PDB file of C-alpha atoms in Angstrom:
ATOM      1  CA  MET S  81      -4.688   9.231  -3.464  1.00 63.00           C
ATOM      2  CA  SER S  82      -5.404  12.929  -3.372  1.00 86.00           C
ATOM      3  CA  PHE S  83      -5.514  15.247  -0.335  1.00 92.00           C
ATOM      4  CA  ALA S  84      -8.872  16.441  -1.701  1.00 95.00           C
ATOM      5  CA  ASP S  85     -10.479  12.970  -1.707  1.00 96.00           C
ATOM      6  CA  THR S  86     -13.241  12.468   0.898  1.00 97.00           C
ATOM      7  CA  PRO S  87     -13.986   8.824   1.549  1.00 97.00           C
ATOM      8  CA  VAL S  88     -16.562   7.954   4.233  1.00 98.00           C
ATOM      9  CA  LEU S  89     -14.640   7.690   7.542  1.00 98.00           C
ATOM     10  CA  ASP S  90     -16.371   5.705  10.284  1.00 97.00           C
ATOM     11  CA  GLY S  91     -15.512   6.036  13.993  1.00 96.00           C
ATOM     12  CA  ARG S  92     -17.097   4.966  17.244  1.00 93.00           C
ATOM     13  CA  LEU S  93     -18.861   8.286  17.931  1.00 96.00           C
ATOM     14  CA  ALA S  94     -18.699  10.092  14.620  1.00 98.00           C
ATOM     15  CA  ARG S  95     -18.951   9.411  10.900  1.00 98.00           C
ATOM     16  CA  LEU S  96     -17.441  11.744   8.346  1.00 98.00           C
ATOM     17  CA  GLU S  97     -19.351  11.801   5.076  1.00 98.00           C
ATOM     18  CA  PRO S  98     -18.265  13.642   1.961  1.00 98.00           C
ATOM     19  CA  LEU S  99     -19.970  17.048   2.245  1.00 98.00           C
ATOM     20  CA  SER S 100     -22.834  17.497  -0.198  1.00 98.00           C
ATOM     21  CA  PRO S 101     -25.912  19.649  -0.685  1.00 98.00           C
ATOM     22  CA  ALA S 102     -27.876  16.745   0.736  1.00 98.00           C
ATOM     23  CA  HIS S 103     -26.498  17.770   4.249  1.00 98.00           C
ATOM     24  CA  ARG S 104     -27.853  21.252   3.954  1.00 98.00           C
ATOM     25  CA  GLU S 105     -31.147  20.729   5.891  1.00 98.00           C
ATOM     26  CA  ASN S 106     -29.500  18.889   8.799  1.00 98.00           C
ATOM     27  CA  LEU S 107     -26.675  21.584   9.013  1.00 98.00           C
ATOM     28  CA  GLU S 108     -29.152  24.424   8.893  1.00 98.00           C
ATOM     29  CA  ALA S 109     -30.927  22.962  11.914  1.00 97.00           C
ATOM     30  CA  ALA S 110     -27.706  22.088  13.651  1.00 97.00           C
ATOM     31  CA  VAL S 111     -25.950  25.507  13.452  1.00 97.00           C
ATOM     32  CA  GLY S 112     -28.319  27.193  15.910  1.00 95.00           C
ATOM     33  CA  ASP S 113     -26.777  30.385  17.145  1.00 95.00           C
ATOM     34  CA  LEU S 114     -23.078  29.441  16.708  1.00 94.00           C
ATOM     35  CA  TRP S 115     -22.841  31.870  13.837  1.00 93.00           C
ATOM     36  CA  ARG S 116     -23.427  34.762  16.157  1.00 93.00           C
ATOM     37  CA  THR S 117     -20.057  34.240  17.943  1.00 90.00           C
ATOM     38  CA  TRP S 118     -18.018  37.198  16.646  1.00 88.00           C
ATOM     39  CA  TYR S 119     -14.642  35.380  16.544  1.00 90.00           C
ATOM     40  CA  THR S 120     -15.777  32.366  14.488  1.00 89.00           C
ATOM     41  CA  SER S 121     -16.521  31.882  10.779  1.00 88.00           C
ATOM     42  CA  VAL S 122     -19.604  29.713  11.253  1.00 94.00           C
ATOM     43  CA  PRO S 123     -22.183  30.418   8.647  1.00 95.00           C
ATOM     44  CA  ALA S 124     -25.693  31.608   9.517  1.00 95.00           C
ATOM     45  CA  PRO S 125     -28.462  29.043   8.731  1.00 96.00           C
ATOM     46  CA  GLU S 126     -29.444  30.802   5.517  1.00 97.00           C
ATOM     47  CA  ARG S 127     -25.791  30.733   4.351  1.00 97.00           C
ATOM     48  CA  ILE S 128     -25.181  26.986   4.851  1.00 98.00           C
ATOM     49  CA  GLY S 129     -25.909  26.257   1.215  1.00 98.00           C
ATOM     50  CA  ASP S 130     -23.364  28.894   0.126  1.00 98.00           C
ATOM     51  CA  GLU S 131     -20.777  27.519   2.515  1.00 98.00           C
ATOM     52  CA  ILE S 132     -21.304  23.957   1.197  1.00 98.00           C
ATOM     53  CA  GLU S 133     -20.817  25.264  -2.392  1.00 98.00           C
ATOM     54  CA  ARG S 134     -17.710  27.241  -1.345  1.00 98.00           C
ATOM     55  CA  ARG S 135     -16.113  24.171   0.290  1.00 98.00           C
ATOM     56  CA  LEU S 136     -16.965  21.977  -2.719  1.00 98.00           C
ATOM     57  CA  ALA S 137     -15.389  24.593  -4.981  1.00 98.00           C
ATOM     58  CA  ARG S 138     -12.230  24.449  -2.940  1.00 98.00           C
ATOM     59  CA  GLN S 139     -12.338  20.650  -3.120  1.00 98.00           C
ATOM     60  CA  ALA S 140     -12.523  20.941  -6.909  1.00 97.00           C
ATOM     61  CA  ASP S 141      -9.403  23.120  -6.932  1.00 96.00           C
ATOM     62  CA  GLY S 142      -7.574  20.671  -4.626  1.00 96.00           C
ATOM     63  CA  THR S 143      -7.179  22.964  -1.591  1.00 97.00           C
ATOM     64  CA  MET S 144      -9.784  21.340   0.723  1.00 98.00           C
ATOM     65  CA  ALA S 145     -11.283  17.920   1.569  1.00 98.00           C
ATOM     66  CA  PRO S 146     -14.636  18.790   3.199  1.00 98.00           C
ATOM     67  CA  TRP S 147     -16.822  16.458   5.261  1.00 98.00           C
ATOM     68  CA  ALA S 148     -20.099  16.597   7.102  1.00 98.00           C
ATOM     69  CA  VAL S 149     -19.722  15.450  10.739  1.00 98.00           C
ATOM     70  CA  VAL S 150     -22.571  12.935  11.288  1.00 98.00           C
ATOM     71  CA  ASP S 151     -23.834  11.572  14.607  1.00 98.00           C
ATOM     72  CA  PRO S 152     -24.077   7.813  13.855  1.00 96.00           C
ATOM     73  CA  ALA S 153     -26.725   7.416  16.559  1.00 95.00           C
ATOM     74  CA  THR S 154     -29.165   9.628  14.679  1.00 97.00           C
ATOM     75  CA  GLY S 155     -27.658   9.675  11.106  1.00 97.00           C
ATOM     76  CA  ARG S 156     -27.964  13.513  11.126  1.00 98.00           C
ATOM     77  CA  ALA S 157     -25.152  15.914  10.196  1.00 98.00           C
ATOM     78  CA  VAL S 158     -24.180  18.002  13.197  1.00 98.00           C
ATOM     79  CA  GLY S 159     -21.287  19.983  11.854  1.00 98.00           C
ATOM     80  CA  MET S 160     -18.574  20.385   9.197  1.00 98.00           C
ATOM     81  CA  THR S 161     -14.873  19.798   9.097  1.00 98.00           C
ATOM     82  CA  SER S 162     -12.076  19.531   6.624  1.00 98.00           C
ATOM     83  CA  LEU S 163      -8.479  18.848   5.744  1.00 98.00           C
ATOM     84  CA  ALA S 164      -7.322  22.080   4.042  1.00 98.00           C
ATOM     85  CA  ASP S 165      -4.449  23.842   2.464  1.00 97.00           C
ATOM     86  CA  PRO S 166      -2.197  20.823   1.803  1.00 96.00           C
ATOM     87  CA  ASP S 167       1.513  21.406   1.408  1.00 96.00           C
ATOM     88  CA  VAL S 168       2.095  18.189  -0.572  1.00 93.00           C
ATOM     89  CA  ALA S 169       5.871  18.716  -1.045  1.00 95.00           C
ATOM     90  CA  ASN S 170       6.329  19.043   2.747  1.00 97.00           C
ATOM     91  CA  ARG S 171       3.685  16.479   3.675  1.00 97.00           C
ATOM     92  CA  ARG S 172       1.644  18.837   5.847  1.00 97.00           C
ATOM     93  CA  VAL S 173      -2.086  19.657   5.980  1.00 98.00           C
ATOM     94  CA  GLU S 174      -4.406  21.615   8.279  1.00 98.00           C
ATOM     95  CA  ILE S 175      -7.490  20.261  10.113  1.00 98.00           C
ATOM     96  CA  GLY S 176      -9.864  23.151  10.166  1.00 96.00           C
ATOM     97  CA  TYR S 177     -13.002  24.984   9.161  1.00 96.00           C
ATOM     98  CA  THR S 178     -14.657  22.914  11.836  1.00 97.00           C
ATOM     99  CA  TRP S 179     -17.879  23.612  13.726  1.00 97.00           C
ATOM    100  CA  ILE S 180     -20.036  21.272  15.760  1.00 97.00           C
ATOM    101  CA  ALA S 181     -23.606  21.848  16.995  1.00 97.00           C
ATOM    102  CA  ARG S 182     -23.896  22.869  20.609  1.00 96.00           C
ATOM    103  CA  SER S 183     -25.995  19.805  21.194  1.00 95.00           C
ATOM    104  CA  ALA S 184     -23.153  17.598  20.030  1.00 96.00           C
ATOM    105  CA  GLN S 185     -20.419  19.327  21.968  1.00 94.00           C
ATOM    106  CA  GLY S 186     -19.068  17.343  24.875  1.00 91.00           C
ATOM    107  CA  THR S 187     -20.522  14.075  23.476  1.00 95.00           C
ATOM    108  CA  GLY S 188     -17.275  12.623  22.092  1.00 94.00           C
ATOM    109  CA  ILE S 189     -18.249  13.398  18.504  1.00 96.00           C
ATOM    110  CA  ASN S 190     -15.503  16.032  18.068  1.00 95.00           C
ATOM    111  CA  PRO S 191     -12.579  13.847  19.377  1.00 95.00           C
ATOM    112  CA  SER S 192     -13.877  10.985  17.331  1.00 97.00           C
ATOM    113  CA  ALA S 193     -13.939  13.101  14.199  1.00 97.00           C
ATOM    114  CA  LYS S 194     -10.425  14.445  14.947  1.00 97.00           C
ATOM    115  CA  LEU S 195      -9.191  10.893  15.363  1.00 98.00           C
ATOM    116  CA  LEU S 196     -10.566  10.020  11.906  1.00 98.00           C
ATOM    117  CA  LEU S 197      -8.943  13.029  10.370  1.00 98.00           C
ATOM    118  CA  LEU S 198      -5.586  12.463  12.002  1.00 98.00           C
ATOM    119  CA  GLU S 199      -5.663   8.764  10.892  1.00 98.00           C
ATOM    120  CA  ARG S 200      -6.370   9.924   7.359  1.00 98.00           C
ATOM    121  CA  ALA S 201      -3.546  12.575   7.497  1.00 98.00           C
ATOM    122  CA  PHE S 202      -0.875  10.453   9.109  1.00 98.00           C
ATOM    123  CA  GLU S 203      -1.719   6.917   8.032  1.00 97.00           C
ATOM    124  CA  GLN S 204      -3.232   7.321   4.559  1.00 97.00           C
ATOM    125  CA  LEU S 205      -1.772  10.560   3.276  1.00 97.00           C
ATOM    126  CA  GLY S 206       1.653  10.166   4.857  1.00 97.00           C
ATOM    127  CA  CYS S 207       1.791  13.580   6.529  1.00 98.00           C
ATOM    128  CA  ILE S 208       4.653  14.442   8.839  1.00 98.00           C
ATOM    129  CA  ALA S 209       2.784  17.323  10.509  1.00 98.00           C
ATOM    130  CA  VAL S 210      -0.885  18.370  10.873  1.00 98.00           C
ATOM    131  CA  GLU S 211      -1.727  21.918  11.808  1.00 98.00           C
ATOM    132  CA  LEU S 212      -4.816  23.211  13.715  1.00 98.00           C
ATOM    133  CA  ARG S 213      -5.549  26.940  13.871  1.00 97.00           C
ATOM    134  CA  THR S 214      -8.001  29.075  15.762  1.00 97.00           C
ATOM    135  CA  HIS S 215      -8.756  32.633  16.705  1.00 96.00           C
ATOM    136  CA  TRP S 216      -6.846  34.034  19.792  1.00 97.00           C
ATOM    137  CA  HIS S 217     -10.201  34.822  21.436  1.00 96.00           C
ATOM    138  CA  ASN S 218     -11.678  31.341  20.892  1.00 95.00           C
ATOM    139  CA  HIS S 219     -10.598  29.945  24.217  1.00 96.00           C
ATOM    140  CA  GLN S 220     -12.990  26.954  23.882  1.00 92.00           C
ATOM    141  CA  SER S 221     -11.353  25.911  20.647  1.00 94.00           C
ATOM    142  CA  ARG S 222      -7.823  26.532  21.968  1.00 96.00           C
ATOM    143  CA  ALA S 223      -8.497  24.254  24.981  1.00 95.00           C
ATOM    144  CA  ALA S 224     -10.103  21.587  22.759  1.00 93.00           C
ATOM    145  CA  ILE S 225      -7.043  21.623  20.417  1.00 96.00           C
ATOM    146  CA  ALA S 226      -4.702  21.289  23.368  1.00 96.00           C
ATOM    147  CA  ARG S 227      -6.742  18.383  24.806  1.00 93.00           C
ATOM    148  CA  LEU S 228      -6.147  16.569  21.485  1.00 94.00           C
ATOM    149  CA  GLY S 229      -2.487  16.561  22.322  1.00 94.00           C
ATOM    150  CA  ALA S 230      -1.471  19.297  19.842  1.00 97.00           C
ATOM    151  CA  LYS S 231       1.293  21.758  20.884  1.00 97.00           C
ATOM    152  CA  GLN S 232       1.060  25.443  20.294  1.00 97.00           C
ATOM    153  CA  ASP S 233       3.613  26.570  17.701  1.00 98.00           C
ATOM    154  CA  GLY S 234       2.871  30.298  17.962  1.00 97.00           C
ATOM    155  CA  VAL S 235       0.640  33.184  17.266  1.00 97.00           C
ATOM    156  CA  LEU S 236       0.239  34.861  13.849  1.00 97.00           C
ATOM    157  CA  ARG S 237      -0.429  38.521  14.866  1.00 97.00           C
ATOM    158  CA  ASN S 238      -2.822  40.602  12.758  1.00 97.00           C
ATOM    159  CA  HIS S 239      -3.113  37.531  10.527  1.00 97.00           C
ATOM    160  CA  ARG S 240      -6.564  38.073   9.006  1.00 93.00           C
ATOM    161  CA  ILE S 241      -9.113  40.888   8.693  1.00 94.00           C
ATOM    162  CA  LEU S 242     -12.540  39.409   9.415  1.00 89.00           C
ATOM    163  CA  PRO S 243     -15.833  40.441   7.797  1.00 86.00           C
ATOM    164  CA  ASN S 244     -16.852  42.318  10.923  1.00 87.00           C
ATOM    165  CA  GLY S 245     -13.726  44.485  10.578  1.00 90.00           C
ATOM    166  CA  THR S 246     -11.840  43.062  13.546  1.00 92.00           C
ATOM    167  CA  VAL S 247      -8.319  41.712  12.992  1.00 94.00           C
ATOM    168  CA  ARG S 248      -7.686  38.079  13.960  1.00 95.00           C
ATOM    169  CA  ASP S 249      -4.579  36.874  15.764  1.00 97.00           C
ATOM    170  CA  THR S 250      -4.359  33.200  14.764  1.00 97.00           C
ATOM    171  CA  VAL S 251      -3.071  30.619  17.241  1.00 98.00           C
ATOM    172  CA  VAL S 252      -1.264  27.807  15.395  1.00 98.00           C
ATOM    173  CA  PHE S 253      -0.984  24.347  16.864  1.00 98.00           C
ATOM    174  CA  SER S 254       0.476  21.182  15.354  1.00 98.00           C
ATOM    175  CA  ILE S 255       0.877  17.463  15.877  1.00 98.00           C
ATOM    176  CA  LEU S 256       3.971  15.773  14.417  1.00 98.00           C
ATOM    177  CA  ASP S 257       4.135  12.263  13.083  1.00 98.00           C
ATOM    178  CA  THR S 258       6.440  11.273  15.955  1.00 98.00           C
ATOM    179  CA  GLU S 259       3.728  12.483  18.413  1.00 98.00           C
ATOM    180  CA  TRP S 260       0.918  10.718  16.669  1.00 98.00           C
ATOM    181  CA  PRO S 261       1.084   7.394  18.598  1.00 98.00           C
ATOM    182  CA  ALA S 262       0.654   9.193  21.880  1.00 97.00           C
ATOM    183  CA  VAL S 263      -2.037  11.535  20.537  1.00 97.00           C
ATOM    184  CA  ARG S 264      -3.848   8.487  19.088  1.00 97.00           C
ATOM    185  CA  ALA S 265      -3.725   6.660  22.435  1.00 97.00           C
ATOM    186  CA  GLY S 266      -5.127   9.695  24.232  1.00 96.00           C
ATOM    187  CA  LEU S 267      -7.971  10.162  21.780  1.00 96.00           C
ATOM    188  CA  GLU S 268      -8.873   6.454  21.858  1.00 96.00           C
ATOM    189  CA  HIS S 269      -8.968   6.568  25.713  1.00 95.00           C
ATOM    190  CA  ARG S 270     -11.276   9.601  25.660  1.00 93.00           C
ATOM    191  CA  ILE S 271     -13.582   8.003  23.050  1.00 94.00           C
ATOM    192  CA  ALA S 272     -13.735   4.688  24.985  1.00 93.00           C
ATOM    193  CA  ALA S 273     -14.785   6.529  28.051  1.00 90.00           C
ATOM    194  CA  ARG S 274     -17.759   8.032  26.118  1.00 82.00           C
ATOM    195  CA  ALA S 275     -18.793   4.945  24.142  1.00 71.00           C
TER     196      ALA S 275
END
C-alpha cells in the first residue's frame, strides 16, 4: 500500500473520491469566493483544472494523495483534501491542502472527511503522527484543527513567501497515534450529532 494511493473512502457525512478532472465542474461551482481570502491557497474557479493537474502530478511523484470531498446527499464535489508530504521512514504524513465550499461548512462534512483521512493514516498506513498546518492568520482553520483534537506543536516563522508577496507564519498541529482513540471518539460524537 502506498501513501499516494487514493481509494474511495465512505463516511456518514462525506465521501472522499480519488481526485480527477471529472470533478472540475463541481469544484468550479463550489469554490465561490474562497479564493479571494488573502491567507489561503484556494484556486480561483478558472484555475481549478490547473490545481487538479498539479495535485495529480504530485500523486504521480508519490508526494500527495489527493481526493475530492463529495457530499453524499447530492453526489457533488464540494472541496478538495489530501494526505501529503509523507515521511515514510518516520511514519508521518500531513493532512492538508484542504478547502470546503462555504455552503458545506458547518454541515459535518469536514469532520467526517477528517475522520476518514485519520483512519487511513493511522489504521491503514500505520502512521505514528499526522500533521495539520495552516496560516497564522487563518483563525477559522486553526479553530477547526483544534476542534479535531489536534495539539499545536509550534509556529514556523517566515515559513513561506506567498504569491501575493506576504510571508506566511505556519502554525503546525499534530495528532499522535496514542491520541488517536480519543480523537476518533470525539469526531464520531460530532458526526453522530449531525447525522
